[in-house]
XYZ file of C-alpha atoms in Angstrom:
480
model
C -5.217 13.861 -15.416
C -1.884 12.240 -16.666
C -0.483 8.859 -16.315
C 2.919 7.776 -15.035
C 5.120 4.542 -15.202
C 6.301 2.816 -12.702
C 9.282 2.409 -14.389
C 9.514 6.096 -15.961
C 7.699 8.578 -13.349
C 9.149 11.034 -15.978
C 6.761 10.505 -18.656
C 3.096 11.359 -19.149
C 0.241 9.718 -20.723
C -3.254 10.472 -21.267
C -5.807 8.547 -19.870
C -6.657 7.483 -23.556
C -3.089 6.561 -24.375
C -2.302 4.372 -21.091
C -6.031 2.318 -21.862
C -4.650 1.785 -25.920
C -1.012 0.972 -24.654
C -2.448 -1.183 -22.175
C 1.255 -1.788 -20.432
C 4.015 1.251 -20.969
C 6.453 1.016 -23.563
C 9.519 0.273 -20.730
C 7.235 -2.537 -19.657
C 5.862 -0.596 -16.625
C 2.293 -0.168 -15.802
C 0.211 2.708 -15.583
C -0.247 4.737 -12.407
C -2.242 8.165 -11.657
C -0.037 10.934 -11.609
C -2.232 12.124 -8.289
C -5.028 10.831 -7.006
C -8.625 12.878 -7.823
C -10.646 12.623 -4.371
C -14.446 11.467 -4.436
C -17.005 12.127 -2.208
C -19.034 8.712 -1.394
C -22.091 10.284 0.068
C -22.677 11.949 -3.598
C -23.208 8.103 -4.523
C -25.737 6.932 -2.353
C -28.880 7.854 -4.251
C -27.413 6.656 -7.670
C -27.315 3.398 -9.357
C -24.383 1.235 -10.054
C -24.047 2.492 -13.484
C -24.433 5.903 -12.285
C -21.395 5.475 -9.148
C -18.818 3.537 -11.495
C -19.281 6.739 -14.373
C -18.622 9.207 -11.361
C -15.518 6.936 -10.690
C -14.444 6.955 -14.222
C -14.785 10.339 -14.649
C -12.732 11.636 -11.805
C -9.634 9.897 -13.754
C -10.754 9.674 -17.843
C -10.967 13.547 -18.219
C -10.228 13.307 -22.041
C -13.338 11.153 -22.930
C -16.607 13.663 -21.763
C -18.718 12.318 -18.376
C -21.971 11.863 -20.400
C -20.640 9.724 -22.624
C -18.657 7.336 -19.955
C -22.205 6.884 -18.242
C -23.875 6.138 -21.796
C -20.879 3.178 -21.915
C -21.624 2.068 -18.076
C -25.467 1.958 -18.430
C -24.772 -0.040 -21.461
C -22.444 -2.191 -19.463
C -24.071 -2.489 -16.326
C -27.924 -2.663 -18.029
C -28.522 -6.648 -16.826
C -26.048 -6.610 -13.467
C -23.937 -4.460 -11.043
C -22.274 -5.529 -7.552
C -24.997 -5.894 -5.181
C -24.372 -6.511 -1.494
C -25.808 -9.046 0.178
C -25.104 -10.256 4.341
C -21.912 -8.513 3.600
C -20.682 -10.317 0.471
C -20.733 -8.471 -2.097
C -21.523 -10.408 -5.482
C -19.615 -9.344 -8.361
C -20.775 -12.573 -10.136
C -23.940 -11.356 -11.972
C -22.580 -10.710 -15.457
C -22.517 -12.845 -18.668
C -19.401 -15.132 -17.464
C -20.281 -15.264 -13.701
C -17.334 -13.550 -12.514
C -15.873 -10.487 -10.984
C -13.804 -10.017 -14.646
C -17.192 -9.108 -16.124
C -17.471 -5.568 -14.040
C -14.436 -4.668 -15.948
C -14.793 -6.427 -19.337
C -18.479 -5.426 -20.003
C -17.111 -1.378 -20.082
C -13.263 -2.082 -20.998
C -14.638 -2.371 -25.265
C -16.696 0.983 -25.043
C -13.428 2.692 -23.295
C -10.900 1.415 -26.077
C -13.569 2.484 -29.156
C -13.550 5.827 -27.339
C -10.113 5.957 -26.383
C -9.307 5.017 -30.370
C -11.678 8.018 -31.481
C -10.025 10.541 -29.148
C -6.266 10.024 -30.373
C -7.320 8.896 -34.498
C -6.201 5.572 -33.990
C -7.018 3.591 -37.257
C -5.344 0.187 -36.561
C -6.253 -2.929 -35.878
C -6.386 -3.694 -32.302
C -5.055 -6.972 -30.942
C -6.076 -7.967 -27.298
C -3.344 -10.210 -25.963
C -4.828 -11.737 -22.405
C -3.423 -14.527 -20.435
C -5.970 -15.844 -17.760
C -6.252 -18.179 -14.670
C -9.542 -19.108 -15.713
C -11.947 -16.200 -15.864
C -10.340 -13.045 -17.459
C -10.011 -15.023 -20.535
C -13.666 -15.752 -21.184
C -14.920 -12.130 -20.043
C -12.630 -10.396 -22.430
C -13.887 -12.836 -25.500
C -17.337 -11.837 -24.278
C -17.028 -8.352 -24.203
C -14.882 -8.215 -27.785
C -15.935 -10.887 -29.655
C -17.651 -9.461 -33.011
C -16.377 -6.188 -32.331
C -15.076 -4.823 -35.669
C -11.568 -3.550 -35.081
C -10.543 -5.730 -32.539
C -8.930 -9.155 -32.670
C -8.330 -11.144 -29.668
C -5.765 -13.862 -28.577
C -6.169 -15.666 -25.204
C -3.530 -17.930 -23.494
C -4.525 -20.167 -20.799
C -2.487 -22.541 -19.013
C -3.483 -26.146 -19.909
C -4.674 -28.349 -17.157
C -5.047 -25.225 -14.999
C -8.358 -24.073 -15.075
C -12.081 -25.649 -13.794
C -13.848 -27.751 -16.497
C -16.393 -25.025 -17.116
C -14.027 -22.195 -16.978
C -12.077 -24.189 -20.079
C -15.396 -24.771 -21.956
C -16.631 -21.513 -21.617
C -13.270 -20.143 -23.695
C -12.862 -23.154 -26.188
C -16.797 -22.691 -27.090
C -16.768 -19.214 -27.607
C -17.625 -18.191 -31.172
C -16.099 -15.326 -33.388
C -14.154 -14.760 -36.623
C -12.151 -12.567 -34.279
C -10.877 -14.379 -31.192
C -8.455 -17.370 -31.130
C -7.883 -19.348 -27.199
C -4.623 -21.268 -27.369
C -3.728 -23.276 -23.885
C -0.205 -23.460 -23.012
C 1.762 -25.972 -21.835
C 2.732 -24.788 -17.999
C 1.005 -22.652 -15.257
C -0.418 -19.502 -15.358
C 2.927 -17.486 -14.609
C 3.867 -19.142 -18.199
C 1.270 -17.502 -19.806
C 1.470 -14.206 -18.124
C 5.232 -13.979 -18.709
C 4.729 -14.973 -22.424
C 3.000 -11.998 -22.735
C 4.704 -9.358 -21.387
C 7.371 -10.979 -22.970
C 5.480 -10.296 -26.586
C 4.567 -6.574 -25.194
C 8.327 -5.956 -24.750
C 9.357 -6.962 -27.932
C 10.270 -4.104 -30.543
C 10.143 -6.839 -33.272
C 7.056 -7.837 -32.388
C 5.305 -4.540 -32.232
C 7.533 -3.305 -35.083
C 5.964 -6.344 -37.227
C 2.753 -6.308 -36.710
C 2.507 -2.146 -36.928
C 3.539 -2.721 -40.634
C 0.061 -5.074 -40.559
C -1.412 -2.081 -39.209
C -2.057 -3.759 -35.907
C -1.379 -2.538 -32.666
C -1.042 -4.335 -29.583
C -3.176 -3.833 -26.403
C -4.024 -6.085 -23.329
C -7.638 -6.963 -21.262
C -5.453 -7.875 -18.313
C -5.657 -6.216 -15.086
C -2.758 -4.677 -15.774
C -4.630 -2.602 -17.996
C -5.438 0.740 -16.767
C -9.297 0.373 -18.722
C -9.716 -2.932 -16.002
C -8.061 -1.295 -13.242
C -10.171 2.010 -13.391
C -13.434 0.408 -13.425
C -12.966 -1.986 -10.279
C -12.725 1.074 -7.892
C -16.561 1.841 -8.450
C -17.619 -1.515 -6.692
C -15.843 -0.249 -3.912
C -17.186 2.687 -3.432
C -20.741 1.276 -4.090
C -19.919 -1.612 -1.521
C -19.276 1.464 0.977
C -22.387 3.577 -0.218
C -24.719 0.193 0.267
C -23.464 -0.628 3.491
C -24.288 3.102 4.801
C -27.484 2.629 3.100
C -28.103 -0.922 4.477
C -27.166 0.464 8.056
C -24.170 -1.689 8.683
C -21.657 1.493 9.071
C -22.630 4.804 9.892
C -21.102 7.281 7.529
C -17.316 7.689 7.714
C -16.901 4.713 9.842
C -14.259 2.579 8.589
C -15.084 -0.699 6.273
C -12.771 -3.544 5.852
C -12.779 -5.582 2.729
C -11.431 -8.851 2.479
C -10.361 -9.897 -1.121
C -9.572 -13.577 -2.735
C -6.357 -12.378 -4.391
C -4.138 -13.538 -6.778
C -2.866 -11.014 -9.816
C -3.334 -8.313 -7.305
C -5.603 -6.213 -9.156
C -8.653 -6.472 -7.217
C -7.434 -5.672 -4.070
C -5.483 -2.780 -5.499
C -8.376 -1.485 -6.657
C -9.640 -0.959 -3.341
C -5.957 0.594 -2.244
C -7.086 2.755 -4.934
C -10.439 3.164 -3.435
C -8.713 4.698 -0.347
C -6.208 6.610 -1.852
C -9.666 8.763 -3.126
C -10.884 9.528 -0.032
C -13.126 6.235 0.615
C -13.219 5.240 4.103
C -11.713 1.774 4.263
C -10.232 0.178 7.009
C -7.683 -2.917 6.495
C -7.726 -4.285 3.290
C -7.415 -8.257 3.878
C -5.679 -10.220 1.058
C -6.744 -13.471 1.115
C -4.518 -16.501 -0.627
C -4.530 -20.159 -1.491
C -1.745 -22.386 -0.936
C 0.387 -20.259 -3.627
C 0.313 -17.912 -0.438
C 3.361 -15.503 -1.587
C 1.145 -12.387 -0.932
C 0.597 -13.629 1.977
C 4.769 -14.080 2.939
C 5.044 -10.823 1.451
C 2.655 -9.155 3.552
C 4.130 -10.572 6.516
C 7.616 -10.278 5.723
C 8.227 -8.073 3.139
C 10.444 -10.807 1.274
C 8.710 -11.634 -2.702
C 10.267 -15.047 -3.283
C 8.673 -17.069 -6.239
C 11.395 -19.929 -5.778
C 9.026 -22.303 -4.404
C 6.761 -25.095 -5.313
C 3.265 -24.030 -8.036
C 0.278 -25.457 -6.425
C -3.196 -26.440 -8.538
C -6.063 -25.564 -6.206
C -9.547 -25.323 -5.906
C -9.359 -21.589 -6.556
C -7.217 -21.602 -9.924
C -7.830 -17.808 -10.120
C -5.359 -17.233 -7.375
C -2.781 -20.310 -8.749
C -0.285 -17.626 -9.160
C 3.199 -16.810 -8.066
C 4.034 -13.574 -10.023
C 1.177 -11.089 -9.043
C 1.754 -8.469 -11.663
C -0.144 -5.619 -10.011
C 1.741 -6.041 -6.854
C 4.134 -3.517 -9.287
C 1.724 -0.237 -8.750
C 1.354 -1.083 -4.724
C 5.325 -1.425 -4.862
C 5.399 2.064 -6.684
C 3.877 3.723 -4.009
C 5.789 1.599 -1.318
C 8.761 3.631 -2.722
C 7.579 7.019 -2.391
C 6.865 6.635 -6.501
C 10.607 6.220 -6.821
C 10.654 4.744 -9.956
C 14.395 3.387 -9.756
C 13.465 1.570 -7.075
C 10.768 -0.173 -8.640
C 13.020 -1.158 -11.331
C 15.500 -2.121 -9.387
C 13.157 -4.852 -7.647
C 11.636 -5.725 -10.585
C 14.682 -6.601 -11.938
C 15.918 -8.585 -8.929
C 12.704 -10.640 -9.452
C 13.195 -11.207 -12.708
C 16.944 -12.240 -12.420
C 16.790 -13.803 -8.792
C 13.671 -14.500 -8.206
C 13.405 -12.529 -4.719
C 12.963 -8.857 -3.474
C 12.897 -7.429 -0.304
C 11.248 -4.283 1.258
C 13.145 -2.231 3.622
C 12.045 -1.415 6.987
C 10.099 1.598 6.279
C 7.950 0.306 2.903
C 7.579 -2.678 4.885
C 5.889 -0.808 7.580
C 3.621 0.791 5.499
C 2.605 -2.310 3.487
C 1.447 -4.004 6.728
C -0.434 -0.776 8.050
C -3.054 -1.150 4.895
C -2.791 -4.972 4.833
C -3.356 -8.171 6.172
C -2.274 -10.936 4.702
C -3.564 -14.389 4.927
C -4.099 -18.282 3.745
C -6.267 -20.550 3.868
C -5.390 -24.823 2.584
C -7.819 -26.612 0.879
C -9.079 -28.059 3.489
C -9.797 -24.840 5.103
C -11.373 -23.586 1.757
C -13.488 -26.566 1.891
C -14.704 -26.283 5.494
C -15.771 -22.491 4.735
C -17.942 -23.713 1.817
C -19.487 -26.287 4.104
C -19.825 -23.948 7.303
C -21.523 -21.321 4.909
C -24.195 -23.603 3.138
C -25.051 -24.738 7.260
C -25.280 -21.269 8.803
C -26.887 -19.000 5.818
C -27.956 -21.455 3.608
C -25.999 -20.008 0.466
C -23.682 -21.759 -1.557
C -20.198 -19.992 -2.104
C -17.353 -20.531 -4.910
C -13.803 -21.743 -3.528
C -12.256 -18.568 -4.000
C -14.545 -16.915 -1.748
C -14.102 -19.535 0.533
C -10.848 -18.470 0.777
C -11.751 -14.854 1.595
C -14.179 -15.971 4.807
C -11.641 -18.728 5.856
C -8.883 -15.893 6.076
C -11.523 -12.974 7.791
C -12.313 -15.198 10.265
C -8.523 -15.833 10.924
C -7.857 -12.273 10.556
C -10.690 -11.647 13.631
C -9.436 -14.391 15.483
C -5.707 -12.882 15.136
C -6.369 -9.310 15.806
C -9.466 -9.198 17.392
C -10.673 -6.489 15.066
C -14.450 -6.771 14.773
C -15.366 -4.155 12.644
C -17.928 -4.401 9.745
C -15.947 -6.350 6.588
C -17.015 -6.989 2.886
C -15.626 -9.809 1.873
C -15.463 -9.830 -2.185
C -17.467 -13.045 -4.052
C -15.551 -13.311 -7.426
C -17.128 -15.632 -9.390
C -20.485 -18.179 -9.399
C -20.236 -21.747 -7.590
C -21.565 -23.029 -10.758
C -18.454 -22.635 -12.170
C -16.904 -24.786 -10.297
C -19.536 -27.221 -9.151
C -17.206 -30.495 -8.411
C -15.227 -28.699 -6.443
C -18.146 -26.972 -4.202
C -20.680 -30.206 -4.298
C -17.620 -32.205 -2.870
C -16.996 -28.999 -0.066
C -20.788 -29.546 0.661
C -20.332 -33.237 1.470
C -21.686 -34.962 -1.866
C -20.165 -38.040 -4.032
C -18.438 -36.731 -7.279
C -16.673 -40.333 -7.992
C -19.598 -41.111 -10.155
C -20.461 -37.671 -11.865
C -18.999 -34.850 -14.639
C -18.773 -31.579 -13.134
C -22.758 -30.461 -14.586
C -23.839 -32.869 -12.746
C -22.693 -31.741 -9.634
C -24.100 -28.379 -10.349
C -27.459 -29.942 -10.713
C -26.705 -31.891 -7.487
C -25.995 -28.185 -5.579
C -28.859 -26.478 -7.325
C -31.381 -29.284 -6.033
C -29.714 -29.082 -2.054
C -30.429 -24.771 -2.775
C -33.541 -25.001 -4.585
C -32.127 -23.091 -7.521
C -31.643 -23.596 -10.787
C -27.898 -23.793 -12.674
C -27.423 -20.402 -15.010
C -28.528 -21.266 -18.328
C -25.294 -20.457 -19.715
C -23.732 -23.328 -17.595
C -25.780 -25.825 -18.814
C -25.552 -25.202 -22.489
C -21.741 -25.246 -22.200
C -21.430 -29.480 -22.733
C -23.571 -29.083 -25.751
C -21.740 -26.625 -27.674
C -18.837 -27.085 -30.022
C -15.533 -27.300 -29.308
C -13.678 -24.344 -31.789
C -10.089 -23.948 -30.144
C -7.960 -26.801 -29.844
C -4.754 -24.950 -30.587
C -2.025 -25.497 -27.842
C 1.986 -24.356 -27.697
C 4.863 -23.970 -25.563
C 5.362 -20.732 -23.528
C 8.042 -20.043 -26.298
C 6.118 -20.084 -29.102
C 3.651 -17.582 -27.854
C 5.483 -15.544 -30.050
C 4.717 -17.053 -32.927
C 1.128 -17.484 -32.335
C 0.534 -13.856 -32.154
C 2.284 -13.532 -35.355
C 0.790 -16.099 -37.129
C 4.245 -18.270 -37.411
């Protein structure tokens, strides 16, 4: 199995060489050269750990199958993706979010991946997060000899816990900086540092080499595909489809990745039907979905859901690639109008075939709010804002189309982690209290208790305080 760009469908990378690289040296991303088919029924009887090694394996030929399902039991030994009343909960791990089915393996993959092609450098991580990726990558490399790890978040622009859990987090190896502007900032800051020759050229004589925990990582990307197939295998199991029927999945989307996953997911031979992506008010997946036009000249929106605050979805850039009929030159040629302009636009044809797969969809905050509400009064279970979003768009989606077929709509992260913004949703008075107190306020309405690692998080100290400009990322990663 080789790797492409999406910029340079000419060259070829190993599996182990696109996970190191993390984004291609013309600042592409990684994309199968063909995609391996899977059978889901071969699934059913196995664990999670089990199903997301199969999934591995039928792309990461250069590292041996035994030893990716030694890395996912490891991973997966405390949590996997179970599926419950058609959510599927992707929450369990050690940050309580979706990030940590990626981040718990992506460590094992990059020791391997080092091993297979002699790679004696340093690695630096470079990550900039909306709120969770940030935390689940210094969780799965902090203390990992080797590695060093630099996360950006945007300032302001994250829940109270999600900023805690990443200024908290101990290590002689990871630094969190917050930066001054939105997430977009922060993402573009570091592609800007992976597209630097000075930069890479500078630290190489350090003996470091740079890599990225982003989605747009092929060792996140890769791993994300299993849930989906295990989401399919449990609801044959659980009797909600027979097999081969077609499942739809509706995904809280922001950076793209997730939902690509399951594009992915398809492309392999899974049966899924539409694959519903599911905004905030940053909706411009949404206007892209339905019109084929990628304009990020509008107005940045803080939500409820700061996970989807985002207006430059960089994994949009492997669904474009195969949009194009994996014409590269196209790809660069609306990559570049985005970055010059601002604004693409699909022709007729891509356009077509975007909409067949898709549905796109937003829901305000009020709308985001109501679903949290509705959801606590009907099934009794508490839900985080960003999978509000995802029922708040199915049931517009239904409503629209009239489509009533089984759906799994994708839970990202924990309500705990956002517990002002759910305990208001669910009708309570926040005026008076700090955001752990409204998670003990929604535990007691539940009759569950808040994770542990919640309520340590106003008791621990506060190690990263550092904060720059988006153009002096640079010079953090440096050391300037």
């Amino acid at each position: 199995m080789k790797f492409l760009s999406t910029r340079n469908s000419a060259a070829r990378y190993s599996a182990v060489q696109a996970i190191l690289q993390g984004i291609s040296p013309d600042g592409g991303l990684f994309v199968p050269e063909t995609f391996p088919t899977l059978d889901y029924r071969a699934l059913l009887p196995l664990s999670y750990a089990e199903r997301a090694a199969k999934v591995l394996a039928a792309f990461i030929d250069d590292i041996p199958e035994e030893n990716l399902l030694s890395m996912a039991r490891t991973a997966y030994a405390r949590f996997g993706a179970p599926l419950k009343d058609g959510i599927l909960e992707l929450y369990h791990g050690p940050t309580l979010a979706f990030k940590d089915m990626a981040l718990q393996i992506l460590p094992h993959l990059m020791r391997a991946s080092c091993r297979a092609v002699g790679e004696t450098r340093e690695i630096l991580i470079l990550t900039a997060t909306s709120g969770d990726t940030g935390k689940a990558a210094l969780e799965g490399f902090a203390g990992q000899s080797g590695t060093r790890v630099i996360v950006f978040y945007p300032d302001g622009g994250v829940s109270e816990a999600q900023k805690l859990q990443m200024v908290t987090q101990e290590g002689d190896n990871v630094r969190v900086v917050a930066v001054e502007g939105n997430f977009d900032d922060a993402q573009t800051g570091v592609k800007r540092i992976f597209a630097s020759d000075t930069v890479r050229e500078r630290l190489n004589a350090r003996g470091i080499v740079l890599s990225s925990a982003n989605s747009i990582n092929l060792g996140r990307l890769l791993p994300q595909i299993a849930y989906y197939f295990s989401a399919y295998a449990d609801s044959v199991l659980q009797g909600v489809i027979a097999p081969g029927e077609p499942l739809n999945v509706c995904v809280p989307t922001g950076n793209f990745g997730n939902i690509l996953a399951a594009a992915y997911a398809r492309r392999m031979g899974l049966p899924l039907g539409k694959l519903i992506c599911a905004s905030n008010r940053n909706h411009i997946l949404t206007d892209f979905i339905r019109t084929g036009v990628y304009d990020r000249r509008r107005e940045f929106y803080t939500t409820s859901s700061p996970s989807m605050d985002i207006l430059i979805s960089s994994n949009l850039e492997r669904m474009l690639f195969e949009l194009a009929g994996r014409d590269d030159a196209h790809v660069r040629e609306w990559m570049r109008a985005l970055r010059e302009n601002g604004v693409y636009a699909l022709d007729g044809s891509a356009l077509r075939t975007l909409q067949d797969e898709f549905f796109g969809g937003w829901a305000s905050e009020g709308a985001t709010e109501a679903a949290i509400a509705q959801t606590f009064r009907e099934k009794g279970r508490v839900i985080d804002p960003h999978t509000a979003v995802a029922i708040s768009v199915l049931a517009d989606y239904r409503t629209q189309t009239g489509d009533g077929r089984p759906c799994v709509v994708v839970s990202t992260a924990s309500p705990y982690k956002f517990g002002r913004a759910v305990y208001r949703a669910l009708g309570g008075d926040v005026a008076a209290l700090d955001d752990f107190a409204c998670c003990e306020a929604i535990a007691a309405l539940v009759g569950e208790s808040v994770p542990q690692s919640i309520l340590d998080l106003p008791h621990k100290p506060i190690l990263h305080t550092a904060k720059c400009a988006p153009q002096d990322m640079e010079r953090v990663v440096l050391h300037e």
